[in-house]
CSV table of C-alpha atoms and ligand atoms in Angstrom, one decimal:
chain,number,residue,atom,x,y,z
M,245,MET,CA,-4.1,23.4,-8.7
M,246,LEU,CA,-5.4,22.1,-5.4
M,247,ASN,CA,-6.7,24.6,-3.0
M,248,VAL,CA,-4.6,23.4,-0.1
M,249,ALA,CA,-5.9,26.1,2.4
M,250,LYS,CA,-9.4,24.8,1.9
M,251,ILE,CA,-8.4,21.1,2.0
M,252,ARG,CA,-6.7,21.7,5.3
M,253,GLU,CA,-9.8,23.0,6.8
M,254,ASP,CA,-11.2,19.4,6.5
M,255,PHE,CA,-8.3,18.1,8.7
M,256,PRO,CA,-8.9,18.4,12.4
M,257,ILE,CA,-5.2,17.6,13.2
M,258,PHE,CA,-4.1,21.0,11.7
M,259,LYS,CA,-6.5,22.8,13.9
M,260,GLU,CA,-5.2,20.9,16.9
M,261,LEU,CA,-1.5,21.4,16.0
M,262,PRO,CA,-1.4,24.5,13.8
M,263,GLY,CA,2.4,24.5,13.7
M,264,LEU,CA,2.6,20.9,12.4
M,265,ILE,CA,4.5,20.4,9.1
M,266,TYR,CA,3.6,16.9,8.3
M,267,LEU,CA,5.9,15.2,5.7
M,268,ASP,CA,5.5,11.5,6.7
M,269,ASN,CA,2.5,10.7,4.5
M,270,ALA,CA,4.2,7.4,3.2
M,271,ALA,CA,3.9,6.2,6.8
M,272,THR,CA,0.2,7.2,7.2
M,273,THR,CA,-1.9,10.1,6.1
M,274,HIS,CA,-4.2,12.3,8.2
M,275,LYS,CA,-7.9,11.9,8.1
M,276,PRO,CA,-10.5,14.3,6.9
M,277,ILE,CA,-13.4,15.2,9.1
M,278,GLN,CA,-15.7,13.4,6.5
M,279,VAL,CA,-14.0,10.1,7.3
M,280,ILE,CA,-13.9,10.6,11.0
M,281,GLU,CA,-17.7,11.6,11.0
M,282,ALA,CA,-18.7,8.6,8.9
M,283,MET,CA,-17.1,6.3,11.5
M,284,ARG,CA,-18.7,8.1,14.4
M,285,GLU,CA,-21.9,7.8,12.7
M,286,PHE,CA,-21.5,4.0,12.1
M,287,TYR,CA,-20.8,3.6,15.8
M,288,SER,CA,-23.5,5.9,17.1
M,289,GLU,CA,-26.2,5.0,14.6
M,290,PHE,CA,-25.9,1.5,13.1
M,291,ASN,CA,-23.3,-0.4,14.9
M,292,ALA,CA,-24.1,-4.2,14.8
M,293,ASN,CA,-22.2,-7.2,13.6
M,294,ILE,CA,-22.6,-8.3,10.0
M,295,HIS,CA,-24.2,-11.4,8.4
M,296,ARG,CA,-25.2,-12.5,11.9
M,297,GLY,CA,-28.4,-10.9,12.7
M,298,LEU,CA,-32.0,-11.0,11.2
M,299,TYR,CA,-32.7,-7.6,12.9
M,300,GLU,CA,-32.7,-4.2,11.1
M,301,LEU,CA,-29.5,-2.9,12.6
M,302,SER,CA,-27.4,-5.9,11.6
M,303,LYS,CA,-29.0,-5.8,8.1
M,304,LYS,CA,-27.9,-2.1,7.8
M,305,ALA,CA,-24.5,-2.8,8.9
M,306,THR,CA,-24.2,-5.8,6.5
M,307,LYS,CA,-25.3,-3.5,3.7
M,308,VAL,CA,-22.8,-0.8,4.3
M,309,TYR,CA,-20.1,-3.3,4.6
M,310,GLU,CA,-21.0,-5.1,1.4
M,311,ASP,CA,-21.4,-1.7,-0.4
M,312,ALA,CA,-17.9,-0.8,0.7
M,313,HIS,CA,-16.4,-3.8,-1.2
M,314,GLU,CA,-18.4,-2.4,-4.3
M,315,LYS,CA,-17.1,1.0,-3.9
M,316,VAL,CA,-13.5,-0.1,-3.5
M,317,ALA,CA,-14.0,-2.3,-6.6
M,318,ARG,CA,-15.1,0.6,-8.7
M,319,PHE,CA,-12.1,2.7,-7.4
M,320,ILE,CA,-9.7,0.2,-8.8
M,321,ASN,CA,-11.8,-0.9,-11.8
M,322,ALA,CA,-12.1,-4.6,-10.5
M,323,TYR,CA,-14.2,-6.9,-12.5
M,324,SER,CA,-16.6,-7.5,-9.5
M,325,TRP,CA,-17.3,-6.5,-6.0
M,326,ASP,CA,-16.5,-9.9,-4.6
M,327,GLU,CA,-12.9,-9.8,-5.8
M,328,VAL,CA,-12.3,-7.1,-3.1
M,329,ILE,CA,-11.2,-8.7,0.2
M,330,PHE,CA,-10.8,-6.5,3.3
M,331,THR,CA,-7.7,-7.1,5.5
M,332,LYS,CA,-6.0,-5.2,8.3
M,333,ASN,CA,-3.5,-3.6,6.0
M,334,SER,CA,-1.3,-4.3,2.9
M,335,THR,CA,1.1,-6.4,5.1
M,336,GLU,CA,-1.8,-8.7,6.1
M,337,ALA,CA,-3.0,-8.9,2.4
M,338,LEU,CA,0.5,-10.0,1.2
M,339,ASN,CA,0.8,-12.6,3.9
M,340,ILE,CA,-2.7,-14.0,3.2
M,341,ILE,CA,-2.0,-14.3,-0.5
M,342,ALA,CA,1.5,-15.7,0.1
M,343,TYR,CA,0.2,-18.5,2.4
M,344,SER,CA,-2.7,-19.2,0.3
M,345,LEU,CA,-0.5,-19.7,-2.8
M,346,ALA,CA,1.8,-21.8,-0.6
M,347,PHE,CA,-1.0,-24.1,0.4
M,348,LYS,CA,-2.1,-24.8,-3.0
M,349,TYR,CA,0.1,-23.5,-5.8
M,350,ILE,CA,3.7,-23.3,-4.9
M,351,LYS,CA,5.7,-26.5,-5.2
M,352,PRO,CA,9.3,-27.5,-4.5
M,353,GLY,CA,11.7,-26.1,-7.0
M,354,ASP,CA,9.3,-23.2,-7.9
M,355,GLU,CA,10.6,-19.7,-8.1
M,356,ILE,CA,9.2,-16.5,-6.7
M,357,VAL,CA,10.6,-13.2,-8.2
M,358,VAL,CA,10.8,-10.1,-6.0
M,359,SER,CA,12.9,-6.9,-6.2
M,360,VAL,CA,15.5,-5.4,-4.0
M,361,VAL,CA,13.4,-2.3,-3.3
M,362,GLU,CA,10.6,-4.3,-1.6
M,363,HIS,CA,9.1,-3.2,1.7
M,364,HIS,CA,9.8,-6.0,4.3
M,365,SER,CA,6.2,-7.1,4.0
M,366,ASN,CA,6.7,-8.0,0.3
M,367,LEU,CA,9.8,-10.0,1.0
M,368,LEU,CA,9.6,-11.8,4.3
M,369,PRO,CA,6.4,-13.7,3.5
M,370,TRP,CA,8.0,-15.0,0.3
M,371,ILE,CA,11.2,-15.9,2.0
M,372,LYS,CA,9.1,-17.9,4.7
M,373,VAL,CA,7.0,-19.6,2.0
M,374,ALA,CA,10.1,-20.5,0.0
M,375,GLU,CA,11.7,-22.0,3.1
M,376,VAL,CA,8.5,-24.1,3.9
M,377,LYS,CA,7.9,-25.2,0.3
M,378,ASN,CA,11.5,-25.8,-0.7
M,379,ALA,CA,11.1,-23.1,-3.4
M,380,ALA,CA,13.5,-20.2,-4.2
M,381,VAL,CA,13.2,-16.4,-4.1
M,382,ARG,CA,15.0,-14.5,-6.7
M,383,VAL,CA,15.7,-10.8,-6.3
M,384,VAL,CA,15.7,-8.2,-9.2
M,385,LYS,CA,18.1,-5.2,-8.6
M,386,VAL,CA,17.7,-1.5,-9.4
M,387,ASN,CA,20.1,0.8,-11.4
M,388,GLU,CA,21.6,4.0,-10.0
M,389,ASN,CA,18.4,6.0,-10.6
M,390,GLY,CA,16.2,3.4,-8.8
M,391,HIS,CA,14.7,1.9,-11.9
M,392,LEU,CA,14.1,-1.8,-11.8
M,393,ASP,CA,16.6,-3.7,-13.9
M,394,TYR,CA,14.1,-5.1,-16.6
M,395,ASN,CA,16.9,-6.8,-18.4
M,396,GLN,CA,17.8,-8.8,-15.3
M,397,LEU,CA,14.0,-9.5,-14.7
M,398,GLU,CA,13.7,-10.9,-18.2
M,399,SER,CA,16.8,-13.0,-17.7
M,400,ILE,CA,15.5,-14.4,-14.3
M,401,VAL,CA,12.0,-15.2,-15.2
M,402,ASN,CA,11.7,-18.7,-16.6
M,403,GLU,CA,9.4,-21.7,-16.6
M,404,LYS,CA,10.1,-22.3,-12.8
M,405,THR,CA,8.8,-18.8,-12.0
M,406,ARG,CA,5.3,-19.1,-10.6
M,407,ILE,CA,5.0,-15.6,-9.0
M,408,ILE,CA,6.3,-12.1,-9.5
M,409,SER,CA,5.5,-9.9,-6.5
M,410,ILE,CA,6.8,-6.4,-6.9
M,411,THR,CA,5.9,-2.9,-5.6
M,412,HIS,CA,4.1,-0.5,-7.8
M,413,ALA,CA,5.9,2.4,-6.2
M,414,SER,CA,8.9,2.1,-3.8
M,415,ASN,CA,8.3,3.5,-0.3
M,416,VAL,CA,11.8,4.8,-0.3
M,417,LEU,CA,12.7,5.8,-3.8
M,418,GLY,CA,9.2,6.9,-5.0
M,419,ALA,CA,10.0,5.2,-8.2
M,420,ILE,CA,7.0,4.1,-10.1
M,421,ASN,CA,7.6,0.6,-11.8
M,422,ASN,CA,6.5,-0.3,-15.1
M,423,ILE,CA,3.9,-2.9,-14.3
M,424,LYS,CA,2.7,-3.6,-17.8
M,425,LYS,CA,6.2,-4.4,-18.7
M,426,ILE,CA,6.5,-6.8,-15.7
M,427,VAL,CA,3.1,-8.4,-16.7
M,428,ASP,CA,4.4,-8.9,-20.3
M,429,ILE,CA,7.5,-10.6,-19.0
M,430,ALA,CA,5.4,-12.8,-16.5
M,431,LYS,CA,2.8,-14.0,-19.0
M,432,LYS,CA,5.4,-15.4,-21.3
M,433,PHE,CA,5.7,-18.2,-18.6
M,434,ASN,CA,2.2,-18.0,-17.1
M,435,ALA,CA,3.6,-16.5,-13.8
M,436,LEU,CA,1.2,-14.7,-11.5
M,437,VAL,CA,1.7,-11.0,-10.9
M,438,ILE,CA,1.2,-9.5,-7.4
M,439,ILE,CA,1.5,-5.9,-7.1
M,440,ASP,CA,2.1,-4.0,-3.7
M,441,GLY,CA,0.1,-0.9,-4.3
M,442,ALA,CA,0.6,0.6,-0.7
M,443,GLN,CA,2.4,3.5,-2.2
M,444,SER,CA,0.7,3.9,-5.4
M,445,VAL,CA,-3.0,3.5,-4.9
M,446,PRO,CA,-3.0,6.7,-2.7
M,447,HIS,CA,-1.3,8.7,-5.4
M,448,LEU,CA,-2.2,7.4,-8.9
M,449,SER,CA,-5.2,6.3,-10.7
M,450,ILE,CA,-5.3,2.5,-10.7
M,451,ASP,CA,-7.1,0.4,-13.1
M,452,VAL,CA,-6.3,-3.3,-12.4
M,453,ARG,CA,-7.8,-4.4,-15.8
M,454,ASP,CA,-5.6,-2.1,-17.7
M,455,LEU,CA,-2.5,-3.2,-15.8
M,456,GLY,CA,-3.3,-6.8,-16.6
M,457,ILE,CA,-2.1,-7.9,-13.0
M,458,ASP,CA,-3.5,-10.8,-11.0
M,459,PHE,CA,-3.4,-9.4,-7.4
M,460,LEU,CA,-3.2,-6.0,-5.8
M,461,VAL,CA,-2.8,-4.9,-2.2
M,462,PHE,CA,-3.1,-1.6,-0.6
M,463,SER,CA,-3.9,0.1,2.8
M,464,GLY,CA,-6.7,2.5,3.7
M,465,HIS,CA,-4.6,4.5,6.2
M,466,LYS,CA,-2.2,5.8,3.6
M,467,MET,CA,-5.0,7.3,1.4
M,468,LEU,CA,-7.0,9.4,4.0
M,469,GLY,CA,-8.8,6.3,5.4
M,470,PRO,CA,-8.5,4.8,8.9
M,471,MET,CA,-5.9,2.4,10.1
M,472,GLY,CA,-7.0,-1.3,10.4
M,473,ILE,CA,-8.3,-1.6,6.8
M,474,GLY,CA,-6.5,-2.9,3.9
M,475,VAL,CA,-7.4,-4.5,0.5
M,476,LEU,CA,-6.5,-7.7,-1.3
M,477,TRP,CA,-7.8,-7.7,-4.8
M,478,GLY,CA,-7.5,-10.7,-7.0
M,479,ARG,CA,-9.0,-12.1,-10.1
M,480,LYS,CA,-12.1,-14.1,-9.1
M,481,GLN,CA,-11.2,-17.3,-11.1
M,482,ILE,CA,-7.9,-17.5,-9.2
M,483,LEU,CA,-9.3,-16.6,-5.7
M,484,GLU,CA,-12.0,-19.2,-6.1
M,485,GLU,CA,-9.4,-21.8,-6.5
M,486,LEU,CA,-7.3,-20.7,-3.6
M,487,PRO,CA,-7.8,-21.9,0.0
M,488,PRO,CA,-8.3,-19.5,2.8
M,489,VAL,CA,-5.6,-19.1,5.4
M,490,ILE,CA,-7.4,-17.6,8.4
M,491,TYR,CA,-10.3,-20.0,9.6
M,492,GLY,CA,-13.2,-19.2,11.9
M,493,GLY,CA,-16.7,-17.6,11.7
M,494,ASP,CA,-18.3,-16.3,8.5
M,495,MET,CA,-15.8,-17.9,6.2
M,496,VAL,CA,-17.6,-21.2,6.0
M,497,LYS,CA,-21.0,-22.4,5.0
M,498,ASN,CA,-21.1,-25.9,6.4
M,499,VAL,CA,-19.1,-27.6,9.2
M,500,ILE,CA,-20.0,-31.1,9.8
M,501,ILE,CA,-17.7,-33.3,11.8
M,502,ASN,CA,-18.4,-36.8,12.7
M,503,MET,CA,-16.9,-38.0,15.9
M,504,ALA,CA,-16.1,-41.3,17.5
M,505,SER,CA,-15.2,-40.7,21.1
M,506,ASP,CA,-12.8,-37.8,20.9
M,507,ALA,CA,-11.7,-38.4,17.3
M,508,ILE,CA,-12.9,-36.7,14.2
M,509,ILE,CA,-13.5,-39.6,11.8
M,510,SER,CA,-14.9,-37.7,8.9
M,511,LYS,CA,-15.8,-34.0,8.1
M,512,ASN,CA,-17.7,-32.0,5.5
M,513,ILE,CA,-16.4,-28.3,5.5
M,514,VAL,CA,-17.7,-26.0,2.9
M,515,TYR,CA,-16.1,-22.6,2.7
M,516,ASN,CA,-18.1,-19.5,2.1
M,517,ASP,CA,-18.3,-17.6,-1.3
M,518,LEU,CA,-15.9,-14.8,-2.2
M,519,PRO,CA,-15.0,-12.4,-0.5
M,520,TRP,CA,-16.1,-13.9,2.8
M,521,LYS,CA,-13.9,-17.1,2.5
M,522,PHE,CA,-10.9,-14.8,3.1
M,523,GLU,CA,-12.5,-12.6,5.7
M,524,ALA,CA,-12.9,-14.8,8.9
M,525,GLY,CA,-14.0,-13.2,12.1
M,526,THR,CA,-15.7,-9.9,12.8
M,527,PRO,CA,-14.4,-7.5,10.2
M,528,ASN,CA,-13.6,-3.8,10.8
M,529,VAL,CA,-16.9,-2.4,9.5
M,530,ALA,CA,-16.3,1.1,10.8
M,531,ALA,CA,-13.0,1.3,9.0
M,532,ALA,CA,-14.5,0.0,5.8
M,533,VAL,CA,-17.1,2.9,6.2
M,534,GLY,CA,-14.2,5.3,6.7
M,535,LEU,CA,-12.4,4.0,3.7
M,536,VAL,CA,-15.4,4.6,1.4
M,537,GLU,CA,-15.5,8.2,2.7
M,538,ALA,CA,-11.7,8.6,1.9
M,539,ILE,CA,-12.3,7.2,-1.7
M,540,ARG,CA,-15.2,9.8,-2.0
M,541,TYR,CA,-12.9,12.6,-0.9
M,542,LEU,CA,-10.1,11.4,-3.3
M,543,ASN,CA,-12.6,11.0,-6.2
M,544,LYS,CA,-13.8,14.6,-5.6
M,545,ILE,CA,-10.3,15.9,-5.8
M,546,GLY,CA,-9.4,13.6,-8.7
M,547,MET,CA,-6.5,11.2,-8.7
M,548,ASN,CA,-4.8,13.0,-11.5
M,549,ASN,CA,-4.9,16.2,-9.6
M,550,VAL,CA,-3.4,14.4,-6.6
M,551,LYS,CA,-0.5,13.3,-8.9
M,552,GLU,CA,0.0,16.8,-10.4
M,553,HIS,CA,0.0,18.4,-7.0
M,554,GLU,CA,2.7,16.0,-5.8
M,555,LYS,CA,4.6,16.5,-8.9
M,556,MET,CA,4.7,20.2,-8.2
M,557,LEU,CA,5.9,19.7,-4.6
M,558,LEU,CA,8.6,17.2,-5.7
M,559,GLU,CA,10.0,19.5,-8.3
M,560,TYR,CA,10.1,22.4,-5.8
M,561,THR,CA,11.8,20.1,-3.1
M,562,VAL,CA,14.4,18.7,-5.5
M,563,LYS,CA,15.3,22.2,-6.7
M,564,LEU,CA,15.6,23.7,-3.1
M,565,LEU,CA,17.5,20.6,-1.8
M,566,ASN,CA,20.1,20.9,-4.5
M,567,GLU,CA,20.3,24.7,-4.2
M,568,THR,CA,20.7,24.6,-0.4
M,569,LEU,CA,22.8,21.5,0.2
M,570,GLU,CA,24.6,21.4,-3.2
M,571,ASP,CA,27.0,18.4,-3.3
M,572,THR,CA,26.3,17.4,0.3
M,573,VAL,CA,23.0,16.0,-0.6
M,574,ASN,CA,22.4,12.6,-2.1
M,575,ILE,CA,18.8,12.2,-3.4
M,576,LEU,CA,17.7,8.7,-3.9
M,577,GLY,CA,15.6,7.5,-6.8
M,578,PRO,CA,14.6,8.6,-10.2
M,579,ARG,CA,15.9,12.0,-11.6
M,580,LYS,CA,12.7,12.4,-13.7
M,581,ILE,CA,9.9,13.7,-11.5
M,582,ASP,CA,7.3,12.0,-13.6
M,583,GLU,CA,8.6,8.7,-12.6
M,584,ARG,CA,8.0,9.2,-8.8
M,585,VAL,CA,5.0,9.3,-6.5
M,586,GLY,CA,5.3,12.1,-3.8
M,587,ILE,CA,8.3,10.6,-1.9
M,588,ILE,CA,11.9,11.9,-1.7
M,589,SER,CA,14.5,10.0,0.3
M,590,PHE,CA,17.9,11.7,0.7
M,591,ASN,CA,21.1,11.7,2.8
M,592,ILE,CA,23.3,14.5,3.8
M,593,LYS,CA,26.9,13.6,3.7
M,594,GLY,CA,28.3,13.1,7.2
M,595,ILE,CA,25.1,13.3,9.1
M,596,ASP,CA,23.2,10.4,10.4
M,597,PRO,CA,19.6,10.4,8.9
M,598,HIS,CA,18.2,10.0,12.5
M,599,VAL,CA,19.9,13.2,13.6
M,600,VAL,CA,18.4,15.1,10.7
M,601,ALA,CA,15.0,13.7,11.5
M,602,SER,CA,15.3,14.6,15.2
M,603,ILE,CA,16.4,18.2,14.4
M,604,LEU,CA,13.4,18.5,12.0
M,605,SER,CA,11.2,17.2,14.8
M,606,LEU,CA,12.4,19.9,17.1
M,607,ASN,CA,10.9,22.3,14.6
M,608,GLU,CA,7.5,20.5,14.4
M,609,ILE,CA,8.5,19.0,11.0
M,610,ALA,CA,7.5,15.2,10.9
M,611,VAL,CA,9.6,13.0,8.5
M,612,ARG,CA,10.8,9.5,8.7
M,613,ALA,CA,14.5,8.3,9.0
M,614,GLY,CA,16.1,4.8,8.9
M,615,PHE,CA,15.5,2.0,6.7
M,616,HIS,CA,11.8,2.5,6.2
M,617,CYS,CA,11.2,-1.2,6.4
M,618,ALA,CA,13.4,-1.6,3.3
M,619,GLN,CA,16.7,-2.5,4.8
M,620,PRO,CA,17.9,-4.7,1.8
M,621,LEU,CA,17.5,-1.7,-0.6
M,622,HIS,CA,19.6,0.6,1.8
M,623,GLU,CA,22.3,-2.0,2.1
M,624,PHE,CA,22.3,-2.5,-1.7
M,625,LEU,CA,22.6,1.3,-2.3
M,626,GLY,CA,25.4,1.6,0.4
M,627,PHE,CA,23.3,3.6,3.0
M,628,ARG,CA,24.2,1.7,6.0
M,629,LYS,CA,22.2,4.0,8.3
M,630,GLY,CA,19.1,4.3,6.1
M,631,SER,CA,17.9,7.7,4.8
M,632,VAL,CA,15.7,10.6,5.5
M,633,ARG,CA,12.4,10.4,3.8
M,634,VAL,CA,9.9,13.3,3.0
M,635,SER,CA,6.5,12.3,1.6
M,636,PHE,CA,3.7,14.5,0.5
M,637,TYR,CA,0.0,14.5,0.2
M,638,ILE,CA,-2.9,16.7,-0.7
M,639,TYR,CA,-2.7,19.0,2.3
M,640,ASN,CA,1.0,19.9,1.9
M,641,ASP,CA,2.2,23.1,0.1
M,642,ARG,CA,5.3,24.9,-0.9
M,643,ASP,CA,5.3,26.6,2.5
M,644,ASP,CA,5.8,23.2,4.1
M,645,VAL,CA,8.7,22.6,1.8
M,646,GLU,CA,10.2,26.0,2.5
M,647,LYS,CA,10.0,25.5,6.3
M,648,PHE,CA,11.7,22.0,6.0
M,649,ILE,CA,14.4,23.5,3.7
M,650,GLU,CA,15.0,26.4,6.2
M,651,VAL,CA,15.9,23.9,9.0
M,652,LEU,CA,18.3,22.0,6.7
M,653,LYS,CA,19.9,25.4,5.9
M,654,GLN,CA,20.5,26.0,9.5
M,655,LEU,CA,21.8,22.4,9.9
M,656,LYS,CA,24.2,23.1,7.1
M,657,ARG,CA,25.5,26.2,8.8
F,842,LIG,N1,5.2,1.1,5.3
F,842,LIG,C1,5.2,2.5,5.8
F,842,LIG,C2,6.3,3.4,5.6
F,842,LIG,O1,6.9,3.1,4.5
F,842,LIG,C3,4.8,2.4,7.2
F,842,LIG,O2,6.6,4.2,6.2
């Protein structure tokens, strides 16, 4: 059992807003003082640009930034530190990998497989890439419990499939996909497997070697870290072959251009080693420092305890939702709590989800309403106005759930 009262003491937001019931953790989590302090310390004591100065301050900044790659690598059990590429967030990471694969790997006629539950950021880049490369995107459906249709996946994947890009855990349904099963299907045809871990890395213990995947993306801000830092992890031998998509400083070792008048007549451009090849421009060093602190915080709690805590809250919420709203509530996603991360989306018959969220907000309860950047999933499930989403993290307790349910009770009345 987590000591929620003690954990909450680490989060300044709850001192600032003592009445806040924050149930929108799938959108972003709050930050413990340890993360905020580490970033303050960076800017006050060792702020300098990395890889660019021979002076002590720059060397120090470079060291913490490089170490941050190592710490993230260990957190997900990557093979080596230089497989970890820092991005702005999961969205940017997915876009980078999609365009890089489009530059080198995807050919006309190729197929890219996604699922209907994907967040727009794991759908739109592939639709664009397919358009430009004359390739096709194929979409796997889910059943009534929000489980991926693995039979359909098996029937869709064939020798034309080059990529399967699927979420680990749905940001709407909370449903955890069976990644090993997806990898097994992909490997029959040597397709690459890209996993959107935005909603799984903060909640589950992740081991990229054990999963057998090729790429993983996730965001720092959904796991106690700051906004502005995300991760693209990929297998080194694949990343080494792929071209960068963002060009500029620090991603290149050698830039020689020979000019005649105003024309470039020859050039010799050598890109930098991993991970810098994919990290052009001044990076968000302070955010990397914050992310390391967030990882330290989560490791201290233990990822299995995070999962157990969320499971307890999920069970309690489903029970109270059903008891309170009876057959007027429609809970999306898997019935078995074990198959979810700490997310529950639902609809109350006859009430627009935005109205529910607005009334909750009047009571200082923060949830998200609408499509949650997953409109195709809602259309597929027949929820034309979206859903109300409640999402938990380590500082939520049963009291939060009860206060939220109390408002729904009033709403029902
Ligand atoms: N992707 C985030 C969410 O699901 C913002 O709310």
